[in-house]
Coordinates of C-alpha atoms in Angstrom, one line a residue:
X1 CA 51.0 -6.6 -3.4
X2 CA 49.3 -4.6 -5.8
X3 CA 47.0 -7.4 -6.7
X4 CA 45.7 -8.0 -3.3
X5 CA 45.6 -4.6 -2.1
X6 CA 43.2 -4.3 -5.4
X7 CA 41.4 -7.2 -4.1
X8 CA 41.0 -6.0 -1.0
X9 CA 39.5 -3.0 -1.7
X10 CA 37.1 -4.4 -4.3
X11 CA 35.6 -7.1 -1.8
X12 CA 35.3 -3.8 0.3
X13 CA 33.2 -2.3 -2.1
X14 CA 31.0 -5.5 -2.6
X15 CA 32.0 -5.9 -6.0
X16 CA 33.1 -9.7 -5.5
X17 CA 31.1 -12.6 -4.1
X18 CA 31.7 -16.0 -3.3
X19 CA 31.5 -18.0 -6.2
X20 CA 27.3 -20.3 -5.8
X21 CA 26.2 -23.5 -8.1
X22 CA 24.4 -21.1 -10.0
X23 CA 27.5 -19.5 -11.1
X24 CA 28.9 -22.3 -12.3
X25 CA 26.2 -23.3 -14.8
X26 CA 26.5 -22.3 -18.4
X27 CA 24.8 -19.4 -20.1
X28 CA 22.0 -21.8 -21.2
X29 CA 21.5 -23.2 -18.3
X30 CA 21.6 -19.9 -16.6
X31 CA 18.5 -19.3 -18.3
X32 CA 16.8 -22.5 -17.0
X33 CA 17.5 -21.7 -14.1
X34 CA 16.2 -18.3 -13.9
X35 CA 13.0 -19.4 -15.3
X36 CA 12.5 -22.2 -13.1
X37 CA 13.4 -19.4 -10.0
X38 CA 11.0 -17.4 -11.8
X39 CA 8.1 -19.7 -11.5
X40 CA 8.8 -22.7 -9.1
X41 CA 11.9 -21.8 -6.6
X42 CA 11.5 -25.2 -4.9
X43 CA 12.3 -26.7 -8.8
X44 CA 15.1 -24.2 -8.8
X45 CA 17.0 -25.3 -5.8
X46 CA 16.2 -29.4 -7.2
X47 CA 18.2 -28.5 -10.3
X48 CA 20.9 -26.8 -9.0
X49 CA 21.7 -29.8 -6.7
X50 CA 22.2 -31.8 -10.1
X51 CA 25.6 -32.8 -10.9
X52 CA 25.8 -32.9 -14.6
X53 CA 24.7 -31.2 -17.5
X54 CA 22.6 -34.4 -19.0
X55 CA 21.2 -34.5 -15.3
X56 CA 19.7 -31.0 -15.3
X57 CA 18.5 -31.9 -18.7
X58 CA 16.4 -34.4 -17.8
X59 CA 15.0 -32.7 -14.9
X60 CA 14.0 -30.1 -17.0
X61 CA 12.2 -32.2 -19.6
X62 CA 10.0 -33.3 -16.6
X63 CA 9.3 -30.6 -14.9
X64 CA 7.9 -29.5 -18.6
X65 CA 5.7 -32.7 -19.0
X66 CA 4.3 -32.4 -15.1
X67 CA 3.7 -29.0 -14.9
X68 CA 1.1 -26.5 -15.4
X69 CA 3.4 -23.8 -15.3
X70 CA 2.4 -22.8 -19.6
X71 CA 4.3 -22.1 -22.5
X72 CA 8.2 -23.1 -22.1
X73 CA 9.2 -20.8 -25.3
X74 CA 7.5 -17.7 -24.1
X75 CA 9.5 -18.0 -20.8
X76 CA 12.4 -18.9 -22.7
X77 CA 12.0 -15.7 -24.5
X78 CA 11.4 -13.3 -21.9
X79 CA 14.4 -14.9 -20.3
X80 CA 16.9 -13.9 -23.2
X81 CA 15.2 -10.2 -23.0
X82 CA 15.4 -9.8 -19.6
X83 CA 19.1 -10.7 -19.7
X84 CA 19.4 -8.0 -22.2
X85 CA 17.5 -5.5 -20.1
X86 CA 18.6 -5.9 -16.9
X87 CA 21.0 -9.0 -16.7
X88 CA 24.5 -7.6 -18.2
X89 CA 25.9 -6.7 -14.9
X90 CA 24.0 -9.2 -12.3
X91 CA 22.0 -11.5 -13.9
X92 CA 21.6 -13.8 -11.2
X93 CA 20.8 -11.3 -8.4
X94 CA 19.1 -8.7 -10.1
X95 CA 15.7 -9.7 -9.2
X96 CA 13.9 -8.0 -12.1
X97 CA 15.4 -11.0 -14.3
X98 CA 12.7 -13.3 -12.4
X99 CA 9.7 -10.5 -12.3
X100 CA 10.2 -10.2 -16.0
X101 CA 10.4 -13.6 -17.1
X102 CA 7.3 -14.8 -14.7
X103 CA 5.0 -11.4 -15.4
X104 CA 6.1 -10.3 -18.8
X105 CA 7.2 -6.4 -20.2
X106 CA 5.9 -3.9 -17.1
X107 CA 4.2 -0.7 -17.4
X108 CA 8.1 1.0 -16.0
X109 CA 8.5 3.5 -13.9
X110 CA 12.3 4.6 -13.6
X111 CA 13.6 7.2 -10.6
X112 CA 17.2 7.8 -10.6
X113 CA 17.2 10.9 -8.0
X114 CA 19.9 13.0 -7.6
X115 CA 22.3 13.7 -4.8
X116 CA 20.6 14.8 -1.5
X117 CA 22.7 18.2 0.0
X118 CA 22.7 18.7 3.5
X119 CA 24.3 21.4 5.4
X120 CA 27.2 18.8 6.3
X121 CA 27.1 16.0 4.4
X122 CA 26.1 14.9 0.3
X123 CA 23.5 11.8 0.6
X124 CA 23.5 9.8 -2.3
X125 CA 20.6 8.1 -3.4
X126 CA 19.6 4.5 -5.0
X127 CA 17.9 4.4 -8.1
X128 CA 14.9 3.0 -8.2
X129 CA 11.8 1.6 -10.6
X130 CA 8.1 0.5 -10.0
X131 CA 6.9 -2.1 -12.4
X132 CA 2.9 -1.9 -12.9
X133 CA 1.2 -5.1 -14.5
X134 CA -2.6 -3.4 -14.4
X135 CA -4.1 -6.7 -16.2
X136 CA -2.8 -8.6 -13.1
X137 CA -3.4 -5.7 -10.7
X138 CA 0.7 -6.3 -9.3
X139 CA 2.5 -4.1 -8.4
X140 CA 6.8 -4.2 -7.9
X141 CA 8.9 -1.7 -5.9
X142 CA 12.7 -2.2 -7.1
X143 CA 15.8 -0.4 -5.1
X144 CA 19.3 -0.7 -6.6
X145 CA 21.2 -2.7 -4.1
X146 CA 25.0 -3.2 -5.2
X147 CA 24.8 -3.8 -8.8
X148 CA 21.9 -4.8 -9.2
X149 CA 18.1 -3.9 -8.1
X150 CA 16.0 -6.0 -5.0
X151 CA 12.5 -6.3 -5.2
X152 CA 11.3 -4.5 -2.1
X153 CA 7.8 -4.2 -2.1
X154 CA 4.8 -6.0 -3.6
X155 CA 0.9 -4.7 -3.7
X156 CA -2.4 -5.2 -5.4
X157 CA -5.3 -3.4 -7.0
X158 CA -7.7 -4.6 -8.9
X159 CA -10.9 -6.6 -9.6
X160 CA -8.3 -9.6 -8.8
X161 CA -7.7 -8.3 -5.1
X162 CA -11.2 -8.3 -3.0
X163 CA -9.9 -6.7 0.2
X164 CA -11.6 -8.5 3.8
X165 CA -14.4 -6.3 5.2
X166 CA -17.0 -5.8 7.7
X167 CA -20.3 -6.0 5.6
X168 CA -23.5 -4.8 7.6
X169 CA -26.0 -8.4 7.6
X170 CA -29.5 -8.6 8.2
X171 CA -29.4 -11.0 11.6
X172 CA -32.5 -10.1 14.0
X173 CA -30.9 -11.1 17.5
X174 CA -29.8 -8.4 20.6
X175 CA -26.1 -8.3 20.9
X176 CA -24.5 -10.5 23.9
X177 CA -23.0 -9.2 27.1
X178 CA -19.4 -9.5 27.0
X179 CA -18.6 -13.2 28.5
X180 CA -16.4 -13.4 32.1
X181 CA -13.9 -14.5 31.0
X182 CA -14.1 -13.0 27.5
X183 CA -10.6 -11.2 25.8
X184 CA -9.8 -8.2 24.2
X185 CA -10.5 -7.4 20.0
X186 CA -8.2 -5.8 18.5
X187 CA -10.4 -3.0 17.2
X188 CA -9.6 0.5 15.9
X189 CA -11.4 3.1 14.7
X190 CA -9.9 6.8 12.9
X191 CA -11.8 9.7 12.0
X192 CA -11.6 12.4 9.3
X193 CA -13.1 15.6 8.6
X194 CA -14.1 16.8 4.8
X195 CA -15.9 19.3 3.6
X196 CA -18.9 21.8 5.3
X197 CA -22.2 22.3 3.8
X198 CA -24.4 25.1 5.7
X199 CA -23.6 23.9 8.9
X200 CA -23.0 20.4 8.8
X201 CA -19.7 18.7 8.3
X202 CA -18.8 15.4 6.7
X203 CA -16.9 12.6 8.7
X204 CA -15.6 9.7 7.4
X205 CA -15.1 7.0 9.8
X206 CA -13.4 4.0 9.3
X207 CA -12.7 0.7 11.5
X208 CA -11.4 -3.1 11.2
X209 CA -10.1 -5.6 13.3
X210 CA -7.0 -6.7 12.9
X211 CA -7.2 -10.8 13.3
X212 CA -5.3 -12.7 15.8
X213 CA -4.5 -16.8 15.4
X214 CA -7.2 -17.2 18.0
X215 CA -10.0 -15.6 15.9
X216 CA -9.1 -17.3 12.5
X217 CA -8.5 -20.4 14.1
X218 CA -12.4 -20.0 15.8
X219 CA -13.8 -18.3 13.0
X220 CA -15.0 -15.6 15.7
X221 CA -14.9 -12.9 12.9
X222 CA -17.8 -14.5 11.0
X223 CA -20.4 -12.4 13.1
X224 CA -20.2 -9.0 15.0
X225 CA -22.2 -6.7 16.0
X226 CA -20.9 -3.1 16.0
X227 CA -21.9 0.6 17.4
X228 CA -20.9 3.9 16.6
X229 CA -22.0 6.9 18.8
X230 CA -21.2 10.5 18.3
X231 CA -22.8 12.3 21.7
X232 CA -22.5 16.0 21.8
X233 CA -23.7 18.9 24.4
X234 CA -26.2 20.2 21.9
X235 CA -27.3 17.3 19.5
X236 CA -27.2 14.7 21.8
X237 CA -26.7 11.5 20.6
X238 CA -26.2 10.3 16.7
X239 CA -25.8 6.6 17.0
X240 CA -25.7 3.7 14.0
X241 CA -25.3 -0.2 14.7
X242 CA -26.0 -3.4 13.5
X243 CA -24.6 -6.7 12.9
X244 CA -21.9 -7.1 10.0
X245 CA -20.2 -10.4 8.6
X246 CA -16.7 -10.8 7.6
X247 CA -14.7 -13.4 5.2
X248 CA -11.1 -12.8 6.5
X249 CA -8.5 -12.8 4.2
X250 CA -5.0 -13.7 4.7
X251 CA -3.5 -10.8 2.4
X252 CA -5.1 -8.5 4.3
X253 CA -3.9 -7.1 7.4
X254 CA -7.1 -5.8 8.6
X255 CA -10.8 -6.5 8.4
X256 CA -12.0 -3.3 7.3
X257 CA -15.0 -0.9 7.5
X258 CA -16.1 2.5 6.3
X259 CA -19.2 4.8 6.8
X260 CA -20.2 8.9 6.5
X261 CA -21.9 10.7 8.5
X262 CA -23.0 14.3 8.3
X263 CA -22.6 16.2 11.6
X264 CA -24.0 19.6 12.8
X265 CA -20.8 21.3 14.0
X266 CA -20.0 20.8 17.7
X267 CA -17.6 18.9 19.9
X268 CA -18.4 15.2 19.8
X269 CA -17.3 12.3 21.8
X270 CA -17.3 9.3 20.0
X271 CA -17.8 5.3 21.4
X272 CA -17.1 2.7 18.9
X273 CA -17.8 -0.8 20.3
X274 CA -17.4 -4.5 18.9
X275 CA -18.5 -7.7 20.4
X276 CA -18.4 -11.4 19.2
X277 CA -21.8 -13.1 18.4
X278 CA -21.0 -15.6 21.3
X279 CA -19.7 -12.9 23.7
X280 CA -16.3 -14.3 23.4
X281 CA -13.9 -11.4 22.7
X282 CA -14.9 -7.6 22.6
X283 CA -13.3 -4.4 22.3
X284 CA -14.3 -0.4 22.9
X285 CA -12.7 2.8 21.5
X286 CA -13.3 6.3 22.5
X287 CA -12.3 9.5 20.5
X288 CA -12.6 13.6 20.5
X289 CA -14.1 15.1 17.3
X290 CA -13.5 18.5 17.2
X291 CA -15.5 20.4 14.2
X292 CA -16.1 23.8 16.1
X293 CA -12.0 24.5 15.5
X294 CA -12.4 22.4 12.2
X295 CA -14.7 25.1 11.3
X296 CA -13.4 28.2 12.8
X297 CA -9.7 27.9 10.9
X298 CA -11.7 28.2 8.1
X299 CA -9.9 24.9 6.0
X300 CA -8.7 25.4 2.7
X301 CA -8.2 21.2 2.9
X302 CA -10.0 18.5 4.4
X303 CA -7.7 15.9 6.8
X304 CA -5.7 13.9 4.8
X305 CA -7.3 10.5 4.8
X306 CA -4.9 7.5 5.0
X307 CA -6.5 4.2 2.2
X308 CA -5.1 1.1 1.9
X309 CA -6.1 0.9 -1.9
X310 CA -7.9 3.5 -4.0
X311 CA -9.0 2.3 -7.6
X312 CA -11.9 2.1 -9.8
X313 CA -13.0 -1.3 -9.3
X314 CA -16.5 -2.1 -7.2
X315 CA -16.5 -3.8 -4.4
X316 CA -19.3 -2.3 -2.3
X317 CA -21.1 0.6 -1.7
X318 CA -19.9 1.2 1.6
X319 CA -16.4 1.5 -0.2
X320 CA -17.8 4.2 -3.1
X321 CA -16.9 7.6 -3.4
X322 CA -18.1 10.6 -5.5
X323 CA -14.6 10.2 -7.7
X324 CA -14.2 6.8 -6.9
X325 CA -15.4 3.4 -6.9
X326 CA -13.5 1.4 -4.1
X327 CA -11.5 3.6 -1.3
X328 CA -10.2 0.8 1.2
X329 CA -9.2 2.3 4.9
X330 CA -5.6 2.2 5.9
X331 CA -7.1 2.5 9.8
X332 CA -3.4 2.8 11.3
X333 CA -1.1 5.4 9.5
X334 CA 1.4 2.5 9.1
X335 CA 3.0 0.7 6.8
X336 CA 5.8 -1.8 6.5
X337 CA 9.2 -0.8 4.9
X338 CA 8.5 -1.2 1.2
X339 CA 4.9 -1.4 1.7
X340 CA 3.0 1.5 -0.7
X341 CA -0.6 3.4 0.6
X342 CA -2.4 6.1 -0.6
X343 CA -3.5 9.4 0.5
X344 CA -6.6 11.3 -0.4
X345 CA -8.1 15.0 0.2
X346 CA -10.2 17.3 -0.4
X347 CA -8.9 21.1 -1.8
X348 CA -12.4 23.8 -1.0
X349 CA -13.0 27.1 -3.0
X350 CA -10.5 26.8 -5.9
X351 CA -10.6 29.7 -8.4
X352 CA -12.5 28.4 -11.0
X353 CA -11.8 29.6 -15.0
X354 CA -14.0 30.9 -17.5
X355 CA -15.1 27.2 -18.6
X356 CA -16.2 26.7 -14.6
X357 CA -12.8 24.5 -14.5
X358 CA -10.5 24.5 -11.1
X359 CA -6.3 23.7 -11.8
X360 CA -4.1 22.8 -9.2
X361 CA -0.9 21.4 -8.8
X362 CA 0.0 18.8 -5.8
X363 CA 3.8 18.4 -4.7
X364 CA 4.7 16.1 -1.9
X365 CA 7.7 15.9 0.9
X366 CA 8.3 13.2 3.3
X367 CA 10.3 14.1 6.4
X368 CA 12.2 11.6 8.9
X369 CA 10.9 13.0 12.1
X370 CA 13.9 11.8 13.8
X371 CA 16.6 13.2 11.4
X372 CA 15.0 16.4 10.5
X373 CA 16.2 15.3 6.7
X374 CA 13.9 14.8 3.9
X375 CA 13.1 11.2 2.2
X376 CA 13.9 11.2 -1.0
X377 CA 11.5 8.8 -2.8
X378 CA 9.2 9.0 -5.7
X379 CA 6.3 12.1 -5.3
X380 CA 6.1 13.5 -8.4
X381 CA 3.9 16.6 -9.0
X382 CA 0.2 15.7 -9.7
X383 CA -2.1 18.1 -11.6
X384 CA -5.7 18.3 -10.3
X385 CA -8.4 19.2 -12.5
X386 CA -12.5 19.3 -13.0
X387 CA -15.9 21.7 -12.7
X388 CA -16.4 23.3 -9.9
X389 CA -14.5 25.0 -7.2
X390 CA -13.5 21.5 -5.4
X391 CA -10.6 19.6 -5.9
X392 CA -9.8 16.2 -5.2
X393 CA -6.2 15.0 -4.9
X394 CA -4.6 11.4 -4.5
X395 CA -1.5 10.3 -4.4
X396 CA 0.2 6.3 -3.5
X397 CA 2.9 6.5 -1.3
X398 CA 5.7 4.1 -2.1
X399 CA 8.2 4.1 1.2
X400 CA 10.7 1.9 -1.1
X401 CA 13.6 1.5 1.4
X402 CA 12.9 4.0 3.6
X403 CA 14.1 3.2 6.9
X404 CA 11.8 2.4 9.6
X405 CA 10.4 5.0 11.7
X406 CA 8.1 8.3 12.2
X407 CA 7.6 10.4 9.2
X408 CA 5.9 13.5 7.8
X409 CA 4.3 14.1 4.7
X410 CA 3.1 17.4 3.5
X411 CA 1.2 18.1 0.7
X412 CA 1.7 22.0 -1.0
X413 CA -1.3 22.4 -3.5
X414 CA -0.8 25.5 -5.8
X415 CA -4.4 27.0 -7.2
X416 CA -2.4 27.4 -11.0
X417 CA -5.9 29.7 -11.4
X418 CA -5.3 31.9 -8.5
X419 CA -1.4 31.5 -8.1
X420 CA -2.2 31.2 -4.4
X421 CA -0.8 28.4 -2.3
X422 CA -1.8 26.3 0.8
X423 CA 0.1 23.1 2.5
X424 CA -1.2 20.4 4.7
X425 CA 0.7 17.6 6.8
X426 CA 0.1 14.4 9.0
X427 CA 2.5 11.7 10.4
X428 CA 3.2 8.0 9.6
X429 CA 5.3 5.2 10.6
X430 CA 7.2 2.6 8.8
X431 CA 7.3 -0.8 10.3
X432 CA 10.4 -3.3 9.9
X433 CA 9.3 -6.0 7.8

């Protein structure tokens, strides 16, 4: 009675699973296995449906001789490593066996948070890691599920990742007139304020279409042509357009576009329109840009502006900044569960030293909007330094398995010069995946 009782409770706890193929192979072929999962699941699932040992051998011996797949002895020894890393307690579901042997030692990240306290409960945490391979421009979010950890989220940086965007092309033709039986783009624009010079302000705008099958399957997207008009009571009309050409990429959920402007301060309504070079599809958005209350509150902090990627790797010049070389728009503050983005902004008129050198200190809290509780995921503190009085402060976002939903993020920045302190927020949303 004992016995089963013990039993019981342990399947309970997930400790005990039903017994797979994979389970049943020796410690050798364990290793096959895993490396053939690693690099070729379809060739994984083939061997396991092998009966005998001398059968598996041979299958292995030709998936050696017909593949490209490289080196069998270097995956053979990152397979023995990784089951010394990470493999004693779950070697076959812990799925940094198969990142390792495929990608090789990561740059590792480890987070093991503690125990969250809440008024009425004690929320306990899972650990987690992010594995960074910056020669490959991968990147691995890993949650401990059970015993062992689940790869959760994937993204890329890089000069290997080349983002789709809207690039501005020299193509001397009026746009069309939307067609009558023409259907909607799926177009969106966001705006964000930065920093204020006399008085003008900057705004970064950025926009992108996401793609449906219809446009990919008509290459529609090759050709727009795009306006952007900021009309106010007092300035009248600032307007910018032009045709722009897009490559769309399947990795990206958006095509993507960015542009400044610098804007005397007033109240602006803004027009952002999108057509087809055949008149086929088109789309208009209209948005409030407020810089006279901008202005007034005086902002220690620009918005926080939402990227998709931020890294130091040319791709054009639309996508340059001052402090760096390729800031991709998010355009939606959304993500899917496990998805990472980043967040950038500005920090005005920080005490400066007696070198003419600012230093500030970033924290970060996420909040589920619903729950009232705070996330606990990895923000670590980030120190901000450089000439001047302005600070510039980034941080990635990894949501890890957060669960879907509306969250806030604030930012505290302390001036370590000054002592003095200022905090900043915006929502998201997680997506289920």
């Amino acid at each position: 009675m004992r016995l089963l009782l013990t039993a019981i409770v342990l399947i309970g706890c997930g400790s005990l699973k039903p017994l797979t193929r994979a389970d049943r192979l020796t410690a050798e072929e364990k290793l096959n296995y895993l490396i053939l999962k690693a690099l070729n699941p379809v060739s994984a699932k083939e061997y396991l449906t092998l009966g005998t040992p001398e059968a598996r051998d041979d299958y292995l011996r030709w998936f050696w001789q017909n593949q490209q797949a490289g080196d069998y002895q270097t995956f053979y020894q990152r397979a023995k490593r990784a089951r010394e890393l990470f493999g004693t307690l779950d070697l076959l579901g812990d799925e940094r066996v198969t990142t390792y042997i495929r990608y090789g030692p990561p740059r590792r990240e480890e987070f093991a948070p503690k125990p969250v306290e809440t008024e009425t409960s004690r929320i306990f945490v899972n650990p987690a890691e992010i594995w960074t391979y910056d020669s490959l421009g991968l990147q691995f979010d890993f949650v401990k599920k059970g015993v062992g950890f689940k790869k959760i989220g994937t993204s890329r940086f890089g000069k290997s990742w080349l983002p789709a965007a809207l690039e501005e092309v020299d193509y001397n033709k009026p746009p069309p007139k939307p067609a009558p039986d023409s259907r909607l783009l799926n177009f969106f624009i966001a705006l964000y304020r930065l920093g204020q010079s006399n008085d003008t302000v900057e705004v970064e705008l950025h926009y992108g279409i996401a793609p449906t099958n219809q446009d990919e399957s008509q290459n529609a997207l090759k050709l727009l042509y795009l306006r952007f008009e900021f009309t106010s009571q007092h300035y009248g009309v600032f307007k910018t357009e032009g045709w722009f050409g897009c490559t769309p990429d399947t990795a990206s959920t958006y095509i993507v576009g960015r542009q400044v402007f610098f804007l005397p301060v007033d109240v602006y309504s803004v027009t952002a329109f999108a057509i087809t070079r055949d008149g086929a599809a088109w789309a208009e958005r209209q948005a409030k840009l407020n810089l006279i209350d901008y202005i007034r509150r005086s902002q220690p902090c620009s918005d926080i502006i939402f990227y998709a990627l931020v890294d130091s790797h040319f791709q054009s010049q639309q996508f340059q900044r001052p402090d760096w070389r390729r800031v991709i728009p998010l355009i939606m503050p959304e993500v899917t569960s496990g998805s990472t983005f980043y967040i950038l902004y500005e920090i005005y008129n920080l005490t400066i030293d007696h070198l003419g050198q600012h230093r500030a200190e970033a924290d970060y809290e996420i909040m589920d909007l619903a729950t009232r509780q705070l996330a606990v995921i990895p923000t670590p503190s980030r120190f901000i330094t450089g000439e001047g009085s302005k600070g510039v402060a980034v941080e990635r976002i990894h949501t890890m398995d957060l669960k879907p939903g509306r969250y806030m993020l604030v930012a505290r920045i302390k001036d370590l010069n000054s002592q003095q302190a200022v905090s900043l927020t915006t929502d998201f949303k997680i997506l289920p995946r």
